[in-house]
Short mmCIF file of C-alpha atoms in Angstrom, two decimals:
data_model
loop_
_atom_site.label_atom_id
_atom_site.label_comp_id
_atom_site.label_asym_id
_atom_site.label_seq_id
_atom_site.Cartn_x
_atom_site.Cartn_y
_atom_site.Cartn_z
CA UNK A 1 40.77 -1.09 -33.88
CA UNK A 2 42.28 0.29 -37.15
CA UNK A 3 40.87 3.69 -37.95
CA UNK A 4 38.99 4.97 -40.96
CA UNK A 5 38.77 8.44 -42.46
CA UNK A 6 35.68 9.58 -44.37
CA UNK A 7 34.51 13.01 -45.58
CA UNK A 8 32.04 14.71 -43.13
CA UNK A 9 29.44 15.24 -45.78
CA UNK A 10 28.61 14.76 -49.51
CA UNK A 11 25.85 15.78 -51.82
CA UNK A 12 24.46 14.15 -55.04
CA UNK A 13 21.42 14.27 -57.12
CA UNK A 14 18.56 11.78 -57.40
CA UNK A 15 19.21 8.91 -60.02
CA UNK A 16 22.76 9.71 -60.18
CA UNK A 17 25.58 7.32 -58.96
CA UNK A 18 27.27 8.27 -55.67
CA UNK A 19 30.78 7.24 -54.68
CA UNK A 20 31.54 7.40 -51.02
CA UNK A 21 35.17 7.15 -50.10
CA UNK A 22 36.94 5.68 -47.07
CA UNK A 23 40.63 5.67 -46.17
CA UNK A 24 42.10 3.04 -43.93
CA UNK A 25 45.86 3.28 -44.41
CA UNK A 26 46.63 1.22 -41.16
CA UNK A 27 44.40 -1.74 -42.28
CA UNK A 28 45.77 -5.11 -41.23
CA UNK A 29 45.65 -8.22 -43.41
CA UNK A 30 42.77 -9.71 -41.45
CA UNK A 31 40.54 -6.61 -41.33
CA UNK A 32 37.29 -6.84 -43.28
CA UNK A 33 35.83 -3.48 -44.50
CA UNK A 34 32.25 -3.05 -43.46
CA UNK A 35 29.67 -0.36 -44.39
CA UNK A 36 26.57 0.48 -42.47
CA UNK A 37 24.09 3.44 -43.00
CA UNK A 38 21.77 5.17 -40.52
CA UNK A 39 18.63 6.79 -41.76
CA UNK A 40 17.21 9.69 -39.85
CA UNK A 41 15.83 8.69 -36.40
CA UNK A 42 16.51 4.87 -37.03
CA UNK A 43 19.15 2.39 -35.94
CA UNK A 44 21.97 1.64 -38.45
CA UNK A 45 21.53 -0.96 -41.12
CA UNK A 46 24.08 -3.27 -42.75
CA UNK A 47 25.02 -2.35 -46.32
CA UNK A 48 28.01 -4.46 -47.56
CA UNK A 49 31.36 -5.82 -46.51
CA UNK A 50 34.50 -7.17 -48.23
CA UNK A 51 38.12 -8.25 -47.76
CA UNK A 52 40.00 -7.88 -51.02
CA UNK A 53 37.77 -8.37 -54.03
CA UNK A 54 35.19 -5.92 -55.09
CA UNK A 55 31.54 -6.92 -53.92
CA UNK A 56 28.11 -6.30 -55.14
CA UNK A 57 24.71 -6.81 -53.54
CA UNK A 58 21.22 -5.32 -54.09
CA UNK A 59 22.01 -2.17 -52.15
CA UNK A 60 25.45 -1.20 -53.31
CA UNK A 61 28.88 -2.14 -54.63
CA UNK A 62 32.19 -2.00 -52.74
CA UNK A 63 35.35 -1.24 -54.60
CA UNK A 64 38.46 -2.04 -52.64
CA UNK A 65 41.88 -0.64 -53.66
CA UNK A 66 44.54 -3.01 -54.59
CA UNK A 67 46.59 -2.05 -51.54
CA UNK A 68 43.51 -2.07 -49.32
CA UNK A 69 44.32 1.24 -48.01
CA UNK A 70 41.12 2.63 -49.26
CA UNK A 71 37.63 1.67 -50.44
CA UNK A 72 34.67 3.19 -52.16
CA UNK A 73 31.09 2.34 -51.49
CA UNK A 74 29.01 2.99 -54.71
CA UNK A 75 25.30 3.68 -54.94
CA UNK A 76 24.47 3.10 -58.62
CA UNK A 77 21.47 5.10 -58.75
CA UNK A 78 20.62 7.38 -55.69
CA UNK A 79 17.25 7.81 -54.48
CA UNK A 80 15.91 10.27 -51.82
CA UNK A 81 15.61 7.26 -49.49
CA UNK A 82 19.47 6.91 -49.69
CA UNK A 83 20.00 10.00 -47.77
CA UNK A 84 21.65 8.79 -44.56
CA UNK A 85 24.91 8.83 -42.45
CA UNK A 86 27.24 6.05 -43.99
CA UNK A 87 29.72 4.45 -41.83
CA UNK A 88 32.96 2.77 -43.05
CA UNK A 89 34.15 0.29 -40.18
CA UNK A 90 36.95 -2.23 -40.08
CA UNK A 91 36.51 -5.66 -38.27
CA UNK A 92 39.29 -8.05 -37.57
CA UNK A 93 38.46 -11.53 -38.64
CA UNK A 94 40.85 -13.44 -36.37
CA UNK A 95 39.57 -12.06 -33.05
CA UNK A 96 37.30 -14.78 -31.49
CA UNK A 97 33.67 -14.08 -30.63
CA UNK A 98 31.38 -11.43 -32.10
CA UNK A 99 32.83 -8.33 -33.05
CA UNK A 100 31.86 -4.98 -31.57
CA UNK A 101 31.45 -2.26 -34.15
CA UNK A 102 33.40 1.04 -33.53
CA UNK A 103 31.53 3.87 -35.28
CA UNK A 104 33.41 7.03 -36.49
CA UNK A 105 31.57 10.12 -37.58
CA UNK A 106 30.65 8.78 -41.05
CA UNK A 107 29.69 10.66 -44.10
CA UNK A 108 26.32 12.47 -44.12
CA UNK A 109 24.88 12.02 -47.69
CA UNK A 110 22.37 14.42 -48.99
CA UNK A 111 20.37 13.71 -52.05
CA UNK A 112 18.80 16.59 -53.96
CA UNK A 113 15.68 15.78 -55.95
CA UNK B 1 16.13 -10.07 -43.53
CA UNK B 2 16.93 -10.56 -40.00
CA UNK B 3 14.74 -8.38 -37.83
CA UNK B 4 15.56 -6.83 -34.27
CA UNK B 5 12.74 -5.21 -32.51
CA UNK B 6 13.12 -2.59 -29.82
CA UNK B 7 10.61 -1.31 -27.46
CA UNK B 8 9.53 1.09 -26.51
CA UNK B 9 10.41 3.55 -29.34
CA UNK B 10 10.03 6.51 -27.17
CA UNK B 11 9.90 7.23 -23.33
CA UNK B 12 9.33 10.45 -21.45
CA UNK B 13 9.72 10.23 -17.68
CA UNK B 14 10.55 12.04 -14.50
CA UNK B 15 14.02 12.34 -13.06
CA UNK B 16 14.66 9.34 -10.69
CA UNK B 17 12.64 6.88 -12.57
CA UNK B 18 14.05 3.52 -13.69
CA UNK B 19 13.42 2.69 -17.32
CA UNK B 20 13.68 -0.64 -19.05
CA UNK B 21 14.23 -1.10 -22.80
CA UNK B 22 13.82 -4.47 -24.54
CA UNK B 23 15.63 -5.71 -27.53
CA UNK B 24 14.35 -8.86 -29.33
CA UNK B 25 15.70 -10.73 -32.19
CA UNK B 26 12.54 -11.83 -33.97
CA UNK B 27 13.71 -14.55 -36.49
CA UNK B 28 17.10 -15.64 -35.33
CA UNK B 29 18.96 -16.51 -32.12
CA UNK B 30 21.19 -13.78 -31.12
CA UNK B 31 24.25 -15.18 -29.19
CA UNK B 32 25.56 -11.70 -28.63
CA UNK B 33 23.68 -8.35 -28.39
CA UNK B 34 25.18 -4.88 -28.24
CA UNK B 35 23.83 -1.58 -26.51
CA UNK B 36 24.76 1.76 -28.01
CA UNK B 37 24.01 5.40 -27.04
CA UNK B 38 23.81 8.20 -29.40
CA UNK B 39 23.68 11.96 -28.56
CA UNK B 40 22.17 14.52 -31.04
CA UNK B 41 24.64 15.11 -33.99
CA UNK B 42 27.08 12.46 -32.82
CA UNK B 43 27.90 8.95 -33.73
CA UNK B 44 27.08 5.80 -31.97
CA UNK B 45 28.97 4.96 -28.74
CA UNK B 46 29.03 1.22 -27.62
CA UNK B 47 28.01 0.86 -24.02
CA UNK B 48 28.18 -2.80 -23.46
CA UNK B 49 28.32 -6.24 -25.09
CA UNK B 50 25.96 -8.84 -23.77
CA UNK B 51 26.24 -12.56 -24.29
CA UNK B 52 23.35 -14.81 -23.40
CA UNK B 53 23.62 -16.46 -20.11
CA UNK B 54 26.68 -14.47 -18.79
CA UNK B 55 27.40 -11.01 -17.30
CA UNK B 56 27.72 -8.08 -19.77
CA UNK B 57 30.96 -6.55 -20.80
CA UNK B 58 30.87 -2.71 -20.19
CA UNK B 59 32.96 -0.29 -22.19
CA UNK B 60 35.23 2.07 -20.24
CA UNK B 61 33.47 4.84 -18.60
CA UNK B 62 30.00 3.18 -18.64
CA UNK B 63 28.59 2.63 -15.10
CA UNK B 64 27.35 -1.08 -14.83
CA UNK B 65 25.24 -0.29 -11.79
CA UNK B 66 23.53 2.65 -13.60
CA UNK B 67 22.82 0.72 -16.85
CA UNK B 68 21.78 -2.85 -16.01
CA UNK B 69 21.82 -5.36 -18.70
CA UNK B 70 20.20 -8.74 -18.73
CA UNK B 71 20.39 -11.19 -21.62
CA UNK B 72 18.32 -14.03 -20.26
CA UNK B 73 17.54 -15.89 -23.62
CA UNK B 74 18.83 -16.08 -27.04
CA UNK B 75 16.14 -13.74 -28.29
CA UNK B 76 15.89 -11.07 -25.68
CA UNK B 77 18.11 -8.58 -23.95
CA UNK B 78 17.10 -5.69 -21.74
CA UNK B 79 18.77 -2.36 -20.76
CA UNK B 80 17.49 -0.74 -17.63
CA UNK B 81 18.49 2.85 -16.90
CA UNK B 82 18.26 3.06 -13.11
CA UNK B 83 17.37 6.31 -11.41
CA UNK B 84 17.50 8.14 -14.74
CA UNK B 85 18.49 11.87 -14.74
CA UNK B 86 18.32 14.50 -17.45
CA UNK B 87 21.89 13.85 -18.64
CA UNK B 88 20.83 10.28 -19.46
CA UNK B 89 18.53 11.56 -22.11
CA UNK B 90 19.80 10.04 -25.37
CA UNK B 91 18.84 7.72 -28.26
CA UNK B 92 19.66 4.06 -26.99
CA UNK B 93 20.10 1.37 -29.73
CA UNK B 94 20.52 -2.21 -29.54
CA UNK B 95 21.94 -4.70 -32.11
CA UNK B 96 22.11 -8.38 -32.37
CA UNK B 97 24.28 -10.98 -34.33
CA UNK B 98 23.74 -14.62 -34.75
CA UNK B 99 27.43 -15.76 -34.90
CA UNK B 100 30.87 -14.77 -34.80
CA UNK B 101 33.45 -13.31 -37.18
CA UNK B 102 31.87 -11.20 -40.04
CA UNK B 103 28.29 -11.85 -39.39
CA UNK B 104 26.46 -8.54 -39.86
CA UNK B 105 24.93 -6.86 -36.89
CA UNK B 106 21.19 -6.24 -37.11
CA UNK B 107 19.90 -3.19 -35.31
CA UNK B 108 16.71 -2.15 -33.63
CA UNK B 109 15.12 1.14 -34.42
CA UNK B 110 16.27 2.76 -31.14
CA UNK B 111 14.63 4.22 -28.12
CA UNK B 112 14.42 7.90 -27.58
CA UNK B 113 14.73 8.50 -23.81
CA UNK B 114 13.80 11.92 -22.49
CA UNK B 115 14.14 12.53 -18.74
CA UNK B 116 12.49 15.69 -17.53
#
């Protein structure tokens, strides 16, 4: 599995935008970029995924660099409930069958009131 | 959205006891379910991949006779920790997916297992 690198921790203030970076310099052409987050004492939840173009959904936006070697998860207006560990994970599209997720250490996001 | 229910949420039991954890997909058919383990302050570690009607595929270093997985239907997978010992105390999490490729995985809320 191609590896991702994320900062161990980040801090932001409530109602401000948050940009969570992820480096994946060894990404292959068929790797999708997935983001999950894990709130305290819960299982992870899916946030967003993309291949080349920027993606938006109700939870967040995903900005993907033109060379695809990095991406940024954007929370447009953070709330206290966004405090979680955020994981950036690569999944290869062409491998048959359901894809297992390989979790790194992720970024622990703290939101200040 | 898709819901995965995991039961029980917490178990405390004596050393030597076998513990069964259930993972159910409530509103979709899960062709594949995954079981993870997470120790405090650490990330999730995949233990095994379970496909309905076939034997589970275990990750390297995970004892298949210790962690028994059964995926008897498209909505239920179970993980049994046999003869549990204190070192098996951990947060066990299941996930389920309806299909292949880039379908998101939907996670249960985990089971906190404490072996005395």
